[in-house]
Amino acid sequence: ERRGGRVVVRTGEDVTEQYRRGAACALRLYQLLGWKAGVLKERSPSCGCGAVYDGTFTGTLMQGDGVCAACLKEPGIRVYGESQVGRLLEDLER
């Protein structure tokens, strides 16, 4: 879960750097393939877009993006949660 700017597991171990490396790899892949949008897992510490779990491991959500979602959004890649597939399809038709 996200705890401030960090990603931690239930034991308290900080895994932020692993998440950052994974996000950088995903960004490179998106750029190599020329992808302009992606559908990611909602609320996850990596892929959540707009809301993520707050690091207390109680199911509490807070505003914010996961590490990968933020990394993809920075250069302008559109990020959608899995419940927003309909919105993605509408946006593609425009």
Coordinates of C-alpha atoms in Angstrom, one line a residue:
E1 CA 0.0 0.0 0.0
R2 CA 1.0 3.6 -0.4
R3 CA 2.2 5.4 2.8
G4 CA 3.0 8.9 1.8
G5 CA 5.4 8.8 -1.1
R6 CA 6.5 5.2 -0.2
V7 CA 5.1 1.7 -1.0
V8 CA 5.1 -0.7 2.0
V9 CA 4.0 -4.3 2.5
R10 CA 2.1 -5.4 5.6
T11 CA 5.3 -6.1 7.5
G12 CA 6.4 -2.5 7.0
E13 CA 9.1 -3.4 4.5
D14 CA 9.7 -0.5 2.0
V15 CA 9.4 -1.8 -1.6
T16 CA 9.3 1.7 -3.2
E17 CA 12.4 1.2 -5.3
Q18 CA 11.2 -2.1 -6.8
Y19 CA 7.9 -0.3 -7.8
R20 CA 9.8 2.6 -9.3
R21 CA 11.9 0.2 -11.4
G22 CA 8.8 -1.6 -12.6
A23 CA 7.1 1.6 -13.5
A24 CA 10.2 2.8 -15.5
C25 CA 10.1 -0.5 -17.4
A26 CA 6.4 -0.1 -18.1
L27 CA 6.9 3.5 -19.3
R28 CA 9.7 2.4 -21.7
L29 CA 7.5 -0.4 -23.1
Y30 CA 4.6 2.1 -23.6
Q31 CA 6.9 4.5 -25.4
L32 CA 8.5 1.8 -27.6
L33 CA 5.1 0.5 -28.6
G34 CA 3.7 4.0 -29.1
W35 CA 0.8 3.4 -26.7
K36 CA -1.1 6.5 -25.7
A37 CA -3.4 5.0 -23.0
G38 CA -3.6 2.0 -20.7
V39 CA -6.1 0.2 -18.4
L40 CA -4.6 -0.4 -14.9
K41 CA -5.8 -2.1 -11.7
E42 CA -7.7 0.3 -9.5
R43 CA -6.6 1.2 -6.0
S44 CA -3.3 -0.7 -6.2
P45 CA 0.0 0.9 -5.0
S46 CA 1.3 0.5 -8.5
C47 CA -1.6 1.1 -10.8
G48 CA -4.2 2.9 -8.9
C49 CA -5.4 6.1 -10.5
G50 CA -7.1 8.7 -8.4
A51 CA -7.4 6.6 -5.3
V52 CA -5.0 4.1 -3.6
Y53 CA -5.0 2.2 -0.3
D54 CA -3.4 4.4 2.4
G55 CA -0.8 2.1 4.0
T56 CA -2.8 1.2 7.1
F57 CA -3.9 -2.1 5.6
T58 CA -7.5 -1.4 6.8
G59 CA -9.0 -1.0 3.3
T60 CA -9.0 2.8 3.7
L61 CA -8.6 4.7 0.5
M62 CA -6.8 8.1 0.0
Q63 CA -6.5 10.4 -3.0
G64 CA -3.5 9.7 -5.2
D65 CA -2.0 7.6 -7.9
G66 CA 0.0 4.4 -7.8
V67 CA 3.7 4.6 -8.7
C68 CA 3.2 3.2 -12.3
A69 CA 0.1 5.3 -13.0
A70 CA 1.9 8.5 -12.0
C71 CA 4.9 7.5 -14.1
L72 CA 2.8 6.9 -17.2
K73 CA 0.7 10.1 -16.7
E74 CA 3.8 12.3 -16.4
P75 CA 4.6 12.2 -20.2
G76 CA 0.9 12.3 -21.1
I77 CA -0.2 8.7 -21.3
R78 CA -3.9 8.4 -20.4
V79 CA -4.5 6.0 -17.6
Y80 CA -7.9 4.4 -16.9
G81 CA -9.0 2.0 -14.1
E82 CA -10.6 -1.3 -15.1
S83 CA -14.1 0.2 -14.3
Q84 CA -13.4 3.0 -16.8
V85 CA -13.0 0.8 -20.0
G86 CA -16.2 2.3 -21.4
R87 CA -14.8 5.8 -21.0
L88 CA -11.6 4.7 -22.7
L89 CA -13.6 3.4 -25.7
E90 CA -15.6 6.7 -25.8
D91 CA -12.3 8.7 -25.8
L92 CA -10.9 6.5 -28.6
E93 CA -13.9 7.3 -30.8
R94 CA -13.3 11.0 -30.5

